[in-house]
Coordinates of C-alpha atoms in Angstrom, one line a residue:
X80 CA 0.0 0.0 0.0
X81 CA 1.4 3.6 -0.8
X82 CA 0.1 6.6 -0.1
X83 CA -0.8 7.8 -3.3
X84 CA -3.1 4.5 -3.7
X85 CA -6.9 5.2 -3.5
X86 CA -7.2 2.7 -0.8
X87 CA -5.1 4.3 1.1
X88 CA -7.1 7.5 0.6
X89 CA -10.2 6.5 0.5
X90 CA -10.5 3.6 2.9
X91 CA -7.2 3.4 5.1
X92 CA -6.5 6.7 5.8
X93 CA -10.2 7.8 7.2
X94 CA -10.8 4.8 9.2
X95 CA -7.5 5.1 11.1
X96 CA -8.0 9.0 11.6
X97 CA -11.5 8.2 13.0
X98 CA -10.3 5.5 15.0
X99 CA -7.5 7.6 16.4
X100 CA -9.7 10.8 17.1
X101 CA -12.5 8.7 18.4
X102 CA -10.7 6.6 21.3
X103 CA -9.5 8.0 24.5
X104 CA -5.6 9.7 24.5
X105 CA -4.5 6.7 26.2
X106 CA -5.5 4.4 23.6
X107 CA -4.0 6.6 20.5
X108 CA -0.7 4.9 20.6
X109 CA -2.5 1.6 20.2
X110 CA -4.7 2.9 17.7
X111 CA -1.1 3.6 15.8
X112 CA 0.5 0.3 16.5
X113 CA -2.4 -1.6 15.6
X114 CA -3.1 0.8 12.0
X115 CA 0.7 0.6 11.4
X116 CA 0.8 -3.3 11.3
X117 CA -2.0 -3.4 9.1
X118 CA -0.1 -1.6 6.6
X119 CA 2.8 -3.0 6.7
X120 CA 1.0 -6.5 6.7
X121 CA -1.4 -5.4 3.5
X122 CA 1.5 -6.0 0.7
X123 CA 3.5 -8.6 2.8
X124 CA 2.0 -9.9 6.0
X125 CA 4.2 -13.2 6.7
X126 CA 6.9 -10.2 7.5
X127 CA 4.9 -8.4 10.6
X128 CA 6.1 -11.0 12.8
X129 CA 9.7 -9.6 11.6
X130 CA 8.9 -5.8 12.5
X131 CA 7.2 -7.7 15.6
X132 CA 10.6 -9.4 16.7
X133 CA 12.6 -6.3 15.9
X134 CA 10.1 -4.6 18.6
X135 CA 10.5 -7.2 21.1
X136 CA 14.4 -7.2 20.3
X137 CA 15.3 -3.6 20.7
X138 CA 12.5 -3.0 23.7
X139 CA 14.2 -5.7 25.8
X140 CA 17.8 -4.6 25.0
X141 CA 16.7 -0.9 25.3
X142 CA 15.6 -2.1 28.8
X143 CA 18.5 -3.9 29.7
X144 CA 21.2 -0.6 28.3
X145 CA 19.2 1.6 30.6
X146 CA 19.0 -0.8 33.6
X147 CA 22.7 -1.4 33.5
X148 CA 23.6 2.1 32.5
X149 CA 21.8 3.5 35.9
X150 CA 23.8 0.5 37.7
X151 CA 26.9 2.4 36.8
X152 CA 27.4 -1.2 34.8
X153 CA 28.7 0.6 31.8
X154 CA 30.3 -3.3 29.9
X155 CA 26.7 -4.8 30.3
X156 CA 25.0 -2.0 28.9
X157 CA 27.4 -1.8 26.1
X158 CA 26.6 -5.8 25.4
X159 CA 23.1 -4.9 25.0
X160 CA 24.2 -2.4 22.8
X161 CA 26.1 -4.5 20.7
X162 CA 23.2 -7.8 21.0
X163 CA 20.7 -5.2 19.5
X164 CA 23.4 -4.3 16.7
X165 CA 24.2 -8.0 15.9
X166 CA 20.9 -8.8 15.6
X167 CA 19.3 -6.0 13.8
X168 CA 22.2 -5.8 11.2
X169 CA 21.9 -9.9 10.4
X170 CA 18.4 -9.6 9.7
X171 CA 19.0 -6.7 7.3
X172 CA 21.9 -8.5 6.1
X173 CA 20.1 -11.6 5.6
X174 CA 17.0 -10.7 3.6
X175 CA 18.3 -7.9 1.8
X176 CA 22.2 -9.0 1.4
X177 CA 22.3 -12.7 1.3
X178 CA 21.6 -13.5 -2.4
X179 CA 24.1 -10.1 -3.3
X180 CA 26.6 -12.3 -1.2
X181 CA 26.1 -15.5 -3.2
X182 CA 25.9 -13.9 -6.3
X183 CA 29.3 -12.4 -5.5
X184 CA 30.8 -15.6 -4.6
X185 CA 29.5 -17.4 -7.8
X186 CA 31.2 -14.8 -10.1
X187 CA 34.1 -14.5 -8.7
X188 CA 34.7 -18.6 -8.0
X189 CA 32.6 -19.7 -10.1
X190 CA 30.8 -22.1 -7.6
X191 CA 27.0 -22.7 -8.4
X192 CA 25.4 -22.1 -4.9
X193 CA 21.7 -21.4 -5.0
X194 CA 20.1 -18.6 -3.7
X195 CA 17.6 -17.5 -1.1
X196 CA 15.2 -15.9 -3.5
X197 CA 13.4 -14.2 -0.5
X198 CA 11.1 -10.6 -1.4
X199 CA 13.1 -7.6 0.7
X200 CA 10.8 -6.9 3.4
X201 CA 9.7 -3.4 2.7
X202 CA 10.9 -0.9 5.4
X203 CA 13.7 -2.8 6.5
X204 CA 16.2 -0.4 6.0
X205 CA 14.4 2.1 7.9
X206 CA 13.2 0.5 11.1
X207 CA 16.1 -1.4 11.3
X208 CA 18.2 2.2 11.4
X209 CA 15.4 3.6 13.7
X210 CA 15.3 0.8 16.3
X211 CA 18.9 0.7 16.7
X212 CA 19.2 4.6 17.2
X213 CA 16.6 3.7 20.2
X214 CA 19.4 1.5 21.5
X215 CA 22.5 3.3 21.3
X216 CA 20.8 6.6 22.5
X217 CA 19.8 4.9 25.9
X218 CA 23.0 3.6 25.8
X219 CA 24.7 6.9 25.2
X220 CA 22.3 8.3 27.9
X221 CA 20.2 10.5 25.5
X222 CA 17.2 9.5 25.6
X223 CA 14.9 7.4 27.8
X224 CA 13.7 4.2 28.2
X225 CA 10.9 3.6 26.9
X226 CA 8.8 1.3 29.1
X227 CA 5.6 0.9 27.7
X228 CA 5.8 -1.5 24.7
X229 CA 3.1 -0.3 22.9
X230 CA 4.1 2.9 23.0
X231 CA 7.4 1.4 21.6
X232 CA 5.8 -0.8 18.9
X233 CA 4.0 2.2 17.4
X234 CA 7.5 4.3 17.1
X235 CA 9.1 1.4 15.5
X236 CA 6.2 0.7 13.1
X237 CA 4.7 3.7 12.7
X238 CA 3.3 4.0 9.0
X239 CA 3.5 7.5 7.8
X240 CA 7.6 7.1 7.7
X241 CA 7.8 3.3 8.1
X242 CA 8.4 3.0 4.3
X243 CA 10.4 5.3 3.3
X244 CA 11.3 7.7 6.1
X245 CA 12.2 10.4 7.4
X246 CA 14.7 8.2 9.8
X247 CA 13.4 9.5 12.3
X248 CA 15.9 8.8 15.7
X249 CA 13.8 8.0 18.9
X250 CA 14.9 11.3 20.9
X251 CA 13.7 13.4 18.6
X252 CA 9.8 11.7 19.0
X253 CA 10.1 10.7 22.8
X254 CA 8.4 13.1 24.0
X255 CA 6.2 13.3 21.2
X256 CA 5.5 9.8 22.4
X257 CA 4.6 10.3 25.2
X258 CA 2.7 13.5 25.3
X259 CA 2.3 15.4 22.0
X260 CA -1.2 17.6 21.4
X261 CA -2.9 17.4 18.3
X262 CA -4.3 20.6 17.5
X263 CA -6.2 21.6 14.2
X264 CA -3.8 23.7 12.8
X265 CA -1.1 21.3 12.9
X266 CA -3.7 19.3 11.5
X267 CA -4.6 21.6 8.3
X268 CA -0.7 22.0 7.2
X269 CA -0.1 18.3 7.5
X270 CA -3.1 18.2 5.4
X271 CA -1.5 21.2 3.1
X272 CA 1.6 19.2 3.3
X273 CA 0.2 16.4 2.1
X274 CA -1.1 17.3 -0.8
X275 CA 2.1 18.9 -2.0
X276 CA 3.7 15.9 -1.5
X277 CA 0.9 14.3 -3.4
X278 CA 1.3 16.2 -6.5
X279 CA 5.3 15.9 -6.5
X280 CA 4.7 12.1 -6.6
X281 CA 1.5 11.8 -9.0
X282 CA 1.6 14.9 -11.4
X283 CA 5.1 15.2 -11.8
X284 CA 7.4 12.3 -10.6
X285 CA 5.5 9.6 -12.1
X286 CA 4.9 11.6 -15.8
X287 CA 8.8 12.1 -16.1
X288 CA 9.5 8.9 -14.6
X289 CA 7.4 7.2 -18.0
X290 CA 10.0 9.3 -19.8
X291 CA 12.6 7.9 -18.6
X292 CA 11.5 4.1 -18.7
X293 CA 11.1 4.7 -21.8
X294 CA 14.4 5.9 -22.4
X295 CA 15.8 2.9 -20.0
X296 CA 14.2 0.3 -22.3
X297 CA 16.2 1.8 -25.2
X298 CA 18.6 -1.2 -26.7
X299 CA 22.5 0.2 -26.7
X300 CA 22.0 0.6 -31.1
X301 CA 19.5 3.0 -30.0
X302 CA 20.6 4.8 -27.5
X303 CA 22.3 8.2 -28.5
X304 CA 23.8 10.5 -26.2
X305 CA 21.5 13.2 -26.4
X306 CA 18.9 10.6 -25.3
X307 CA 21.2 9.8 -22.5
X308 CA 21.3 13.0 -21.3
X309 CA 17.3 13.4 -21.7
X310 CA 17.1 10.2 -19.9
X311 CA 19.7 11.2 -16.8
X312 CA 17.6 14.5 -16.4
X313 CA 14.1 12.9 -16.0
X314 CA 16.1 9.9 -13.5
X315 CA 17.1 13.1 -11.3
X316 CA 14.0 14.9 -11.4
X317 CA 12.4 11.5 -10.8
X318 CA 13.9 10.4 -8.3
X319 CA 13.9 13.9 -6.2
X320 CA 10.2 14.4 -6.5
X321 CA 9.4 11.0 -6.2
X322 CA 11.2 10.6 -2.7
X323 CA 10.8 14.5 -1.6
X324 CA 6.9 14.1 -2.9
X325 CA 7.0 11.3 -0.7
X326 CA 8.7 12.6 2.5
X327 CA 6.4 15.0 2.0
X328 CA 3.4 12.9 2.3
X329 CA 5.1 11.4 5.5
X330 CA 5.5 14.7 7.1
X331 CA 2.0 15.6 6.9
X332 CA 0.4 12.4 7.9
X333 CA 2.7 12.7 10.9
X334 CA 1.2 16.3 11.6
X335 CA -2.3 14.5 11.4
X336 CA -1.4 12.7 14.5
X337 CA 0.4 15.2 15.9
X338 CA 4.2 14.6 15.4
X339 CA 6.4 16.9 14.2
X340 CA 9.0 14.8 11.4
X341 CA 12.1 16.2 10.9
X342 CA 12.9 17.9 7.4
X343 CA 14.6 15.0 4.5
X344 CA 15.3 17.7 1.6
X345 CA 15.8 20.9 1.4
X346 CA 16.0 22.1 -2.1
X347 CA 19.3 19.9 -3.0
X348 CA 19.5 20.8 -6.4
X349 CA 20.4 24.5 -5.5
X350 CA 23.6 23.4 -4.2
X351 CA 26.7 24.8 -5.1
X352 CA 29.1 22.0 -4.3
X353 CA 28.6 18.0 -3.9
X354 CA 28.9 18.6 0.2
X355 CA 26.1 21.2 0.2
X356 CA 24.1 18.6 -2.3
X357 CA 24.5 15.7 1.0
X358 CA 23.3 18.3 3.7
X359 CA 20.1 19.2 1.6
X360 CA 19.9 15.3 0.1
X361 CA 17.9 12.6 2.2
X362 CA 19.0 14.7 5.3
X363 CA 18.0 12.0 7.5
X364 CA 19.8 9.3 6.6
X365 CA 23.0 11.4 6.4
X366 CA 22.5 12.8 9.8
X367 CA 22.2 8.7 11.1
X368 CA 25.6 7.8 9.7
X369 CA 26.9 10.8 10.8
X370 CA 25.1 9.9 14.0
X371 CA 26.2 6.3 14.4
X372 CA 29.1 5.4 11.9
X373 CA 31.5 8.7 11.2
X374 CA 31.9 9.7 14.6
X375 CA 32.1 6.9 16.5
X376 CA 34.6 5.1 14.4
X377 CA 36.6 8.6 15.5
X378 CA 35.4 11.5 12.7
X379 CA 38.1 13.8 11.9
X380 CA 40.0 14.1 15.1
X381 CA 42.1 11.2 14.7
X382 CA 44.4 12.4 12.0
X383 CA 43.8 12.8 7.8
X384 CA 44.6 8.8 6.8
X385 CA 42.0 7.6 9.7
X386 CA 39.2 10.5 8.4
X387 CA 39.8 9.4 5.2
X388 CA 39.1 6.2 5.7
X389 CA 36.2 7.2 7.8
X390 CA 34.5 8.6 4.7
X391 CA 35.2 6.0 2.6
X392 CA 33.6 4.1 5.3
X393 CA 30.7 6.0 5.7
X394 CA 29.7 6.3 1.4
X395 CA 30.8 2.5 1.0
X396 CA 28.2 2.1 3.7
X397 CA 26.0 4.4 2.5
X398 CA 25.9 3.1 -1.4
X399 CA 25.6 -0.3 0.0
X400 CA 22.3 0.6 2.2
X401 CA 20.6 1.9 -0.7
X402 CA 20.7 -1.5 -2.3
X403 CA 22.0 -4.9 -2.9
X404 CA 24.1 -4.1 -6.2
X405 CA 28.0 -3.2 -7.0
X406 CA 26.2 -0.5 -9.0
X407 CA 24.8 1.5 -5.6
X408 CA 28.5 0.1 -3.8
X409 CA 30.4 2.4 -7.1
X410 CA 27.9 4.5 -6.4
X411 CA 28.5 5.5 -2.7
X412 CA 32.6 5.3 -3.6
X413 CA 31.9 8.0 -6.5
X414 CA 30.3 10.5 -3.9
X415 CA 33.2 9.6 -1.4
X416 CA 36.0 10.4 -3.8
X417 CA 33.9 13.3 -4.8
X418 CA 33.6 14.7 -1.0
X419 CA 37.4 13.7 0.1
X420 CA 38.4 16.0 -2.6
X421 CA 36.2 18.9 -2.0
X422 CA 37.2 18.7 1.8
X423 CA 40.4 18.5 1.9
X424 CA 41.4 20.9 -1.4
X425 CA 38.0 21.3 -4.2
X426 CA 35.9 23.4 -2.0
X427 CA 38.6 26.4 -1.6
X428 CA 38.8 26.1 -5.5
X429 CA 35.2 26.4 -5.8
X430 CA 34.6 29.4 -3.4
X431 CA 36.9 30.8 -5.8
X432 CA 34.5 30.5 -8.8
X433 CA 31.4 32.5 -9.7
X434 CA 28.0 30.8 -8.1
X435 CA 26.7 29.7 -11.9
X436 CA 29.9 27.7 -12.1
X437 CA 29.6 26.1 -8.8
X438 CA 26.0 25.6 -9.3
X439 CA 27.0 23.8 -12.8
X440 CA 29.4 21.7 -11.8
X441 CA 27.2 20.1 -8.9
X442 CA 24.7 19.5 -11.1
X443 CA 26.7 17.4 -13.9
X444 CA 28.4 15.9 -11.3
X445 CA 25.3 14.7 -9.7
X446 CA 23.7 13.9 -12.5
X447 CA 26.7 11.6 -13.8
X448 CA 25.7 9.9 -10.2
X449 CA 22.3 9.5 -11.1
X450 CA 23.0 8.0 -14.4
X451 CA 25.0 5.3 -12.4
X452 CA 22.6 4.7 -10.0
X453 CA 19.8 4.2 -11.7
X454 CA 20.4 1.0 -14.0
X455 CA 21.2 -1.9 -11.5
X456 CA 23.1 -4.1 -13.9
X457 CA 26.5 -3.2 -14.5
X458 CA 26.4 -4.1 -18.3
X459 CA 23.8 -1.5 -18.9
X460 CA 25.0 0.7 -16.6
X461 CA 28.3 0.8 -18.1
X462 CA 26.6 1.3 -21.9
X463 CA 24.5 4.2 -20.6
X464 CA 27.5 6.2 -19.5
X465 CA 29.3 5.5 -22.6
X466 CA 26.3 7.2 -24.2
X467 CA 26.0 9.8 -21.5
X468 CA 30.4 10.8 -21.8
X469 CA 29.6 11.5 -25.7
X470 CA 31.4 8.0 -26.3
X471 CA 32.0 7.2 -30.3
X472 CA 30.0 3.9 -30.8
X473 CA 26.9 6.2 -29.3
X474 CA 25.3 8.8 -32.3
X475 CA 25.1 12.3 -31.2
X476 CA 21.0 12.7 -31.6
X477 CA 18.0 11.2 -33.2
X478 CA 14.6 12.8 -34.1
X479 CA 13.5 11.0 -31.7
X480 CA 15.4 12.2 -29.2
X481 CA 14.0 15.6 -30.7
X482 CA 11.0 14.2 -30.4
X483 CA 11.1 13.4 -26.8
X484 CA 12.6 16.9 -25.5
X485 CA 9.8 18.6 -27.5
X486 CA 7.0 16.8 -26.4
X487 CA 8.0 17.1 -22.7
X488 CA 9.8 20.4 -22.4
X489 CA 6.6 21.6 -20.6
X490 CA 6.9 18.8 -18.1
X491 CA 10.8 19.4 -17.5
X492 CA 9.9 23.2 -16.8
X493 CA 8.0 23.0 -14.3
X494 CA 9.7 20.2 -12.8
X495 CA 13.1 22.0 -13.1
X496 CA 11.2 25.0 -11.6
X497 CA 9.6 23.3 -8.5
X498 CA 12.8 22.0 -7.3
X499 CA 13.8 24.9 -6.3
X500 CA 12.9 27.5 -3.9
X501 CA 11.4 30.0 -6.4
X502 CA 7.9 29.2 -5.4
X503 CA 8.4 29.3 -1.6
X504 CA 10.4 32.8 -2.4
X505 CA 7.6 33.8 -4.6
X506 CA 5.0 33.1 -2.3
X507 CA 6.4 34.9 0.9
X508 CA 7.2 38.1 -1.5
X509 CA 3.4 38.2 -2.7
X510 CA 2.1 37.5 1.1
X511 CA 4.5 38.8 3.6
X512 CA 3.3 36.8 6.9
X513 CA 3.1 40.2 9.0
X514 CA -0.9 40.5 9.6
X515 CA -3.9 38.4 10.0
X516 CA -5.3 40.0 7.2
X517 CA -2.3 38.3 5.1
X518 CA -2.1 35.0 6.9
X519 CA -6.1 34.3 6.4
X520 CA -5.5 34.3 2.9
X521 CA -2.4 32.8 2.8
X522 CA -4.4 30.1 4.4
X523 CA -7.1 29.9 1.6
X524 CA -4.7 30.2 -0.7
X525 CA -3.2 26.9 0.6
X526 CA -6.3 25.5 0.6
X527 CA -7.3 26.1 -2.8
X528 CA -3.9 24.6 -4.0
X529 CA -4.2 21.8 -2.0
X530 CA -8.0 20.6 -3.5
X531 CA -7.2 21.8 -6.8
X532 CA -3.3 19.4 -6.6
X533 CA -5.7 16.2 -4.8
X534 CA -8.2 16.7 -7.5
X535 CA -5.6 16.6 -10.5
X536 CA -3.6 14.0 -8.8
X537 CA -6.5 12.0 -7.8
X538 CA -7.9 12.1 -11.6
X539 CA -4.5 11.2 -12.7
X540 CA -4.6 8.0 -10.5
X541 CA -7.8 7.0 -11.5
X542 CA -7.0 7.0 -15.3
X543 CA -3.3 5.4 -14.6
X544 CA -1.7 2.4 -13.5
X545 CA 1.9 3.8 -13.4
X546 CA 2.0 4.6 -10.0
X547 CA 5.2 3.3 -8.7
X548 CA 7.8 4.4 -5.8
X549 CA 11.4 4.2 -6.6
X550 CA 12.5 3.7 -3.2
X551 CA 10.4 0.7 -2.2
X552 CA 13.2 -1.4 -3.5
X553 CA 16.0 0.1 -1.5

């Protein structure tokens, strides 16, 4: 089920907001935990008694790291640290790693083992991130235990970011948890908010994403390097509006029920060097490794050969969680390479340089990312930047490729527009926030974009069956 379904919409979203609303305030967090597993359960349900046992897991150890931490029994806690870790990390490693593994060891010995063939549980990679940040910030002594296990099971499962995120670490919801206060304004802008995410995902990411399937599906006699360049653009517009549109969505269902979710983008393709691009890019899960990887294995205060192995750490890490193929591994490399150089020499060059050329070179640079990112096997991966670096055996252009760019240049304006703060700037210059006269119709304002972005977007789902969401598989 994803939130741009019309079950979702129409049937799952109403029933658990009445439900939720209806019940007493003690019963809300149930109400969640109980919702929650239904979602997760409606595409796979054998695997709620893995989020289950991932509850039960990190609740008990959670228990015991705060229990032992208070005793001043520092080792103990640590091995309940490190027993939630081990774990958490085999289960990930198991259903989403195992057949990369054997696949690995088959090419490279040649040995015919057979595979698991097991369907990644969906989520994994978030919950499994989230319930181990529960851990290691009791452990740390920065955040509470949490003793009530329902109240635990709806953090860990909780369906507006169980899917795709925000990561959202446990000390930034405890209290949230534990006493947050729905109110009906926070209730209209996660309605507002929402529907902007809506109409990222429905109007925009999935029309340029049929561009570029299209494009994908082209054989390597076809494919031109003007196409490949068509194609990369539509992956990266894609792929932001389809996970920001997203986040979105999960932001403002959160509001619905009263939590505040942290910010995941913020306008990343108005960066002016690849370390700006990470700090605006999926902020959560770069603030996690951060977090939990980069400084504890020592950051940069342990001399330049240890931080540079840090980041190359961190990105091989990185590249690897976003999926179980060398091309996301070569992937998170690239954008290591990429962020060793700009710290320890690029970024002075680039200060240097005027903003359009700093601007410029992030964005080619990102997008030659995207292009390797986006095709899973390395064969075609490999062809499509061929066509992409203007290689020989690709031709220049096509009609169709004229074709293409004509018939959506609409489609890439607005999209190149939108990811960008223009509108937001826009908006605040044409009504300044400084009366109630200005607010009240900023407010219907809002509310006449919102209906008008459902009612396209819901017409649009409807008439379509292309409704998909690229980071499901990750």
């Amino acid at each position: 089920m994803v939130f741009s379904s019309l079950i979702f919409l129409f049937r799952f979203l109403p029933l658990t907001l009445l439900a939720y609303y209806i019940v007493p305030r003690r019963w809300r967090d149930l109400v969640l935990f109980l919702a929650s597993l239904i979602f997760y359960a409606w595409g796979e349900p054998v695997y709620v008694v893995l989020i289950l046992f991932s509850t039960i897991v990190d609740y008990t150890t959670g228990r015991l790291a705060g229990y032992y931490r208070e005793q001043g029994k520092i080792k103990q806690a640590g091995m309940a640290v490190f027993t939630s870790a081990v774990i958490n990390l085999s289960l990930l490693g198991f259903f989403k790693y195992a057949d990369f593994f054997l696949q690995t060891v088959h090419a490279v010995t040649g040995l015919k083992v057979p595979h698991a063939g097991l369907p990644l549980p969906i989520g994994i990679s978030f919950y499994t991130f989230q319930t181990m940040s529960y851990t290691i910030d009791v452990y740390r002594g920065e955040a509470k235990v949490q003793k009530n296990l329902i109240t635990f099971g709806a953090y860990v499962a909780l369906f507006p970011q169980l899917v795709a995120g925000p990561i959202v670490r446990y000390q930034s919801v405890a209290g949230q948890l534990e006493s947050r206060r729905e109110s009906a304004d926070l209730f209209f802008s996660g309605i507002l908010r929402f529907c902007a995410g809506m109409g990222k995902k429905v109007l925009i990411a999935n029309q340029i994403g049929a561009l570029w399937n299209e494009i994908a599906a082209m054989s390597a006699g076809e494919l031109t390097t003007a196409a490949a360049w068509i194609g990369c653009a539509a992956f990266s517009l894609q792929i932001y509006f389809d996970f920001s549109g997203y986040s979105d969505m999960a932001i403002g269902l959160g509001k619905m029920f009263g939590f505040t979710f942290p910010e995941n983008f913020r306008y990343p393709y108005e960066s002016k060097s690849i370390t700006e691009f990470w700090r605006r890019w999926h902020i959560s899960l770069g603030t996690w490794f951060r977090e939990y990887v980069y400084i504890p294995l020592g950051g940069n205060k342990k001399g330049l050969v240890r931080q540079m192995f840090n980041l190359a750490a961190v990105w091989f890490l990185t590249g690897l969680w976003h999926g179980a193929y060398w091309n996301f591994v070569l992937w998170g490399l690239y954008y290591g390479i990429l962020l060793v150089l700009e710290k320890f020499f690029l970024l002075r060059v680039l200060e240097k340089l005027p903003g359009w050329c700093r601007s410029f070179y992030t964005l080619l640079l990102t997008m030659a990312g995207w292009c390797l990112f986006s095709c899973q096997d390395m064969k075609d991966s490999a062809g499509y930047m061929r066509a992409f670096l203007f290689h020989a055996d690709a031709g220049a252009a096509s009609r169709h490729d004229a074709y293409l760019l004509g018939s959506n240049a609409g489609l890439f304006i607005i999209a190149a527009a939108g990811c960008t703060s223009l509108a937001k700037r826009f908006v605040s210059v044409m009504l300044p926030q400084d009366s109630q006269k200005t607010k009240t119709a900023g407010d219907l304002a809002g509310i006449a974009y919102a209906a008008v972005v459902f009612a396209v977007s819901l017409a649009m789902l409807v008439n379509s069956s292309y409704n998909p969401f690229l980071y499901f598989r990750f």
